[in-house]
Amino acid sequence: MQRRYRTIPDLKLNESALTLAFTDPALAGKLTAMGVLPGARIELVRPAPFGKAYYIKVDGVRLALREEEAASILLEI
Amino acid sequence: MNDHSGKLLKIALIGNPNSGKSTVFNQLTGLRQKTGNFPGVTVDMKEGRLRFPSGFEATLIDLPGTYSLYPTSSDEKIVTTVLTNPQDDFYPDALVYVADATNLEKHLLLFTQLLDLDLPIVLALNMSDTAAEAGIKVNTTKLAERFSVPVVSISGRTGENIQKLLHELEKLLKTGGASIPPFYPLRDSEKQVSDAVQLNLSVDNPYRALLLAHHHSWLPFLPKQERETLAAIVQTKNFQSLKAQVDETLDRFDRFTPIVRQTILQPSVEPATFTDRIDAFLTHRWFGPLIFFGVMLLVFMAIFFGYDITGGWVENGTSAIVDIIGNSLPDNWFASLLTKGVLPGLQGVLVFVPQIALLFLLITILEEVGYMARAVFIFDKTMRRFGMNGRSIVALIGGGACAVPAIMGTRTISNWKERLITVMVTPFISCSARIPVYLVLIPVALPASSWWTKALIFGGMYFFGLTAALGAAFVFKKILRTSDPSYLALELPVYRMPHWKNVWLTVWEKVKAFIGGAGKIILYISIALWILGNSGPSGALENAENNVRSTAAADISQDSLNDMIAAKRLEASFAGIIGKTIEPAILPLGYDWKIGIALLSSFAAREVFNGTMYTIYSLESVAEIEESEAQNQRPFERYGRLRQQMASDTFDNGQHVYTLATGISLLIFYALAMQCMSTLAVVRRETGSWKWPVFQFLFMSGLAYLCAWLAYTFLPKV
Ligand SMILES: Nc1nc2c(ncn2[C@@H]2O[C@H](COP(=O)(O)OP(=O)(O)OP(=O)(O)O)[C@@H](O)[C@H]2O)c(=O)[nH]1
């Protein structure tokens, strides 16, 4: 079966996608408060130099997220 | 302005991180502020005095920045704790909500939560200067209507409309603010819980009741019984806190986003900005880490070479003053206490005030421009490998200046284990108090080596401290357990030119607190030392003096005689007795009883070392040793007088005290040992018990003893 979503690690550099939902309730609380909302457009700017984290942009706001945090955000295909 | 009981009214500044709260705080209070960053003052927040145009005064509190009343880290928890407890000392009479006008859509969640707490509130749209440049137009009148609160467009940077903000605030305090229906109507499940809490705990505000239910497990002010009642309510109503939080947050965004869109005109295209271009380098896969190490190296060199410029004149200047005072006073006990006790002790602190100021300055600039957040991002993975959080790097860098504010800064780390490890290992980083100790000891250990060798060893000491910190962190990582969640999720603020007023105020405040803290300790210790060094068991000092006089050779010079008398008197004094008593414990490290005294007093604060050595050697030796290198002193040639005295000192068997082995052993001891009461006090405050500071003291000092012993045992004693 094909996945109906992808996550930030699946994005190419400078590619963006709309947020659908979150997988982890605790992270969802934190991320939504910071303005990462369902329907927001997330752009992958670059991975961290040593890996395991991502530099992203959400509606013009720049955020640093860990791999797990980034993977908890479901994006549209 | 006063409340009914006659106390000053309290206003709190609140807002998201990076909204410019601290800048606005500085604008409003200027130098009329104090921080509780240091032991003795158990305040968690910055406080200042606010003066209204009409002459009224009020207290202004700067609350930590947070995104919502659902906190994850302990600094965010402070905000929820204060605002859900009307009995709290800091519970404000009114709020100034600082929001970034250039990004209002992301900055109003917390604001709408506060609206529902029914606190009088002024909405301050900050960064009006940047907003205007970007072509953003806000209809403040309409915004004020929609939220039923006063709205002022301000700039913390240019000071625009700050007076107007004060004016609106004063009006609000007089009228008490409009009573408005809740911005967010509670859902059924929330309402049931909230009603039950209101009924059982007699809470008047429904949203506050809901927050108590959400946070009942950790809110510190709840009595046990209320906590249990709340737990029971949550249980019987089957209240899903996490899900409710997310639903509430989304609902609030849904409600205020249209309001923002209707009141703000924002140009639609977002240009590729300055920040993106800079970050392409600063967070680049290769350049990012390289630039970071380059910046750290520059900071280090600035401290080291900065010392070239400042250290000399501070030392020469203060020495000159001590001499002038000494020569102008009559020869009595008071003059002796002053010139041989207090002043040399204070001199030991003053010499590195320029250093610590420079360090605080550089670190504040890195923070102010927004670079620290990038360092956190780059090194999160590395720090986690050592059981810490990316945010720990801020503490480790700050520890290079002083561990006390650095440890307070760990409050942004939400995971208990990561935070604790950071707190435990930050004092291993060579703080500025160690600089003068290193500068005295390196030439003592290696008198004949070249200037560059010494400089390299100086750098090596920092590397050694960092290695110890990471090594200890790695061990703690294996031992400690926690189920706390750990987050990175960090906003990377846009790069801005530093706002110099902010920078100066921050540096000034930290240096002031530092001098206040260290100065006091040093003052007490040098007085205590002088007393201990000038008194002894009855008749002991006189006996010692008479012994010298009767056995001295007839042709000895007056100066040498005085020297010998002073030395023997010190040995017979209480200080000498204490030193001699602990000598067996420190002899394996190569230290004599005089170093023992310095070591003991250094446990109050390591910067006491130089001061104590000055005091001890000036007690001992009355004759002035010529200061041969008064001019053109490079860092390692300073403290000439002290070093000459140290170099000529011998054990009873005639062997020199200060050899390579002893010097290195002392250097290692000072790099590793926990010798700072202020740090221990702040660790106790931040961890909430004496368990951790005691443990920290024991393991750091134990490690120091072990490593110093190894060094002394295996190095040549020449
Ligand atoms: N252009 C402009 N910059 C501002 C203004 N107010 C603050 N800044 C800058 O915004 C940055 C963040 O300001 P702070 O005052 O440290 O922000 P804060 O909200 O206290 O941040 P936290 O300490 O993280 O809570 C700094 O670089 C300030 O110089 C303003 O009105 N205009």
mmCIF file with all atom_site columns, N, CA and C in Angstrom, chain B residues 2 4 57 87 161 170 216 330 445 484 525 528 537 542 547 573 587 622 689:
data_model
loop_
_atom_site.group_PDB
_atom_site.id
_atom_site.type_symbol
_atom_site.label_atom_id
_atom_site.label_alt_id
_atom_site.label_comp_id
_atom_site.label_asym_id
_atom_site.label_entity_id
_atom_site.label_seq_id
_atom_site.pdbx_PDB_ins_code
_atom_site.Cartn_x
_atom_site.Cartn_y
_atom_site.Cartn_z
_atom_site.occupancy
_atom_site.B_iso_or_equiv
_atom_site.pdbx_formal_charge
_atom_site.auth_seq_id
_atom_site.auth_comp_id
_atom_site.auth_asym_id
_atom_site.auth_atom_id
_atom_site.pdbx_PDB_model_num
ATOM 1  N N  . ASN B 1 2   ? 0.178  52.389 44.194 1.00 0.00 ? 2   ASN B N  1
ATOM 2  C CA . ASN B 1 2   ? 0.114  51.369 45.224 1.00 0.00 ? 2   ASN B CA 1
ATOM 3  C C  . ASN B 1 2   ? -1.218 50.621 45.208 1.00 0.00 ? 2   ASN B C  1
ATOM 4  N N  . HIS B 1 4   ? -4.068 48.341 47.600 1.00 0.00 ? 4   HIS B N  1
ATOM 5  C CA . HIS B 1 4   ? -4.757 48.716 48.832 1.00 0.00 ? 4   HIS B CA 1
ATOM 6  C C  . HIS B 1 4   ? -3.886 48.547 50.054 1.00 0.00 ? 4   HIS B C  1
ATOM 7  N N  . GLU B 1 57  ? 4.901  55.321 40.538 1.00 0.00 ? 57  GLU B N  1
ATOM 8  C CA . GLU B 1 57  ? 5.889  54.289 40.290 1.00 0.00 ? 57  GLU B CA 1
ATOM 9  C C  . GLU B 1 57  ? 5.273  52.907 40.448 1.00 0.00 ? 57  GLU B C  1
ATOM 10 N N  . GLN B 1 87  ? -1.809 34.290 44.691 1.00 0.00 ? 87  GLN B N  1
ATOM 11 C CA . GLN B 1 87  ? -1.071 34.537 45.936 1.00 0.00 ? 87  GLN B CA 1
ATOM 12 C C  . GLN B 1 87  ? 0.428  34.676 45.695 1.00 0.00 ? 87  GLN B C  1
ATOM 13 N N  . ASN B 1 161 ? 7.072  55.432 20.862 1.00 0.00 ? 161 ASN B N  1
ATOM 14 C CA . ASN B 1 161 ? 5.799  55.173 21.551 1.00 0.00 ? 161 ASN B CA 1
ATOM 15 C C  . ASN B 1 161 ? 5.925  54.530 22.923 1.00 0.00 ? 161 ASN B C  1
ATOM 16 N N  . GLU B 1 170 ? -1.090 53.193 32.426 1.00 0.00 ? 170 GLU B N  1
ATOM 17 C CA . GLU B 1 170 ? -1.566 53.921 33.593 1.00 0.00 ? 170 GLU B CA 1
ATOM 18 C C  . GLU B 1 170 ? -3.093 54.025 33.575 1.00 0.00 ? 170 GLU B C  1
ATOM 19 N N  . HIS B 1 216 ? -1.866 20.011 37.372 1.00 0.00 ? 216 HIS B N  1
ATOM 20 C CA . HIS B 1 216 ? -1.905 19.695 38.805 1.00 0.00 ? 216 HIS B CA 1
ATOM 21 C C  . HIS B 1 216 ? -0.703 18.883 39.277 1.00 0.00 ? 216 HIS B C  1
ATOM 22 N N  . PRO B 1 330 ? 49.906 55.520 59.496 1.00 0.00 ? 330 PRO B N  1
ATOM 23 C CA . PRO B 1 330 ? 50.800 55.210 60.618 1.00 0.00 ? 330 PRO B CA 1
ATOM 24 C C  . PRO B 1 330 ? 50.940 53.701 60.756 1.00 0.00 ? 330 PRO B C  1
ATOM 25 N N  . ALA B 1 445 ? 55.566 26.911 37.006 1.00 0.00 ? 445 ALA B N  1
ATOM 26 C CA . ALA B 1 445 ? 55.843 25.532 36.620 1.00 0.00 ? 445 ALA B CA 1
ATOM 27 C C  . ALA B 1 445 ? 56.946 25.465 35.572 1.00 0.00 ? 445 ALA B C  1
ATOM 28 N N  . ASP B 1 484 ? 11.701 11.847 31.146 1.00 0.00 ? 484 ASP B N  1
ATOM 29 C CA . ASP B 1 484 ? 11.303 13.160 30.605 1.00 0.00 ? 484 ASP B CA 1
ATOM 30 C C  . ASP B 1 484 ? 11.481 13.204 29.098 1.00 0.00 ? 484 ASP B C  1
ATOM 31 N N  . ILE B 1 525 ? 37.289 36.810 53.481 1.00 0.00 ? 525 ILE B N  1
ATOM 32 C CA . ILE B 1 525 ? 38.374 35.852 53.600 1.00 0.00 ? 525 ILE B CA 1
ATOM 33 C C  . ILE B 1 525 ? 39.690 36.537 53.901 1.00 0.00 ? 525 ILE B C  1
ATOM 34 N N  . ALA B 1 528 ? 39.698 37.504 57.500 1.00 0.00 ? 528 ALA B N  1
ATOM 35 C CA . ALA B 1 528 ? 39.872 36.305 58.328 1.00 0.00 ? 528 ALA B CA 1
ATOM 36 C C  . ALA B 1 528 ? 41.325 35.839 58.280 1.00 0.00 ? 528 ALA B C  1
ATOM 37 N N  . PRO B 1 537 ? 48.360 31.019 69.447 1.00 0.00 ? 537 PRO B N  1
ATOM 38 C CA . PRO B 1 537 ? 48.220 30.648 70.858 1.00 0.00 ? 537 PRO B CA 1
ATOM 39 C C  . PRO B 1 537 ? 49.047 31.623 71.688 1.00 0.00 ? 537 PRO B C  1
ATOM 40 N N  . GLU B 1 542 ? 55.373 35.838 69.884 1.00 0.00 ? 542 GLU B N  1
ATOM 41 C CA . GLU B 1 542 ? 56.511 36.506 70.518 1.00 0.00 ? 542 GLU B CA 1
ATOM 42 C C  . GLU B 1 542 ? 57.673 35.530 70.680 1.00 0.00 ? 542 GLU B C  1
ATOM 43 N N  . ASN B 1 547 ? 63.042 33.806 69.353 1.00 0.00 ? 547 ASN B N  1
ATOM 44 C CA . ASN B 1 547 ? 63.919 32.733 68.894 1.00 0.00 ? 547 ASN B CA 1
ATOM 45 C C  . ASN B 1 547 ? 64.785 33.180 67.740 1.00 0.00 ? 547 ASN B C  1
ATOM 46 N N  . SER B 1 573 ? 51.526 31.242 63.799 1.00 0.00 ? 573 SER B N  1
ATOM 47 C CA . SER B 1 573 ? 50.172 31.788 63.948 1.00 0.00 ? 573 SER B CA 1
ATOM 48 C C  . SER B 1 573 ? 49.117 30.715 63.738 1.00 0.00 ? 573 SER B C  1
ATOM 49 N N  . LEU B 1 587 ? 50.608 17.085 51.017 1.00 0.00 ? 587 LEU B N  1
ATOM 50 C CA . LEU B 1 587 ? 52.003 16.828 50.675 1.00 0.00 ? 587 LEU B CA 1
ATOM 51 C C  . LEU B 1 587 ? 52.132 15.882 49.477 1.00 0.00 ? 587 LEU B C  1
ATOM 52 N N  . VAL B 1 622 ? 58.344 41.450 54.862 1.00 0.00 ? 622 VAL B N  1
ATOM 53 C CA . VAL B 1 622 ? 58.108 42.875 54.989 1.00 0.00 ? 622 VAL B CA 1
ATOM 54 C C  . VAL B 1 622 ? 58.883 43.629 53.920 1.00 0.00 ? 622 VAL B C  1
ATOM 55 N N  . SER B 1 689 ? 17.868 20.744 45.766 1.00 0.00 ? 689 SER B N  1
ATOM 56 C CA . SER B 1 689 ? 18.288 20.031 46.984 1.00 0.00 ? 689 SER B CA 1
ATOM 57 C C  . SER B 1 689 ? 19.794 20.160 47.152 1.00 0.00 ? 689 SER B C  1
#
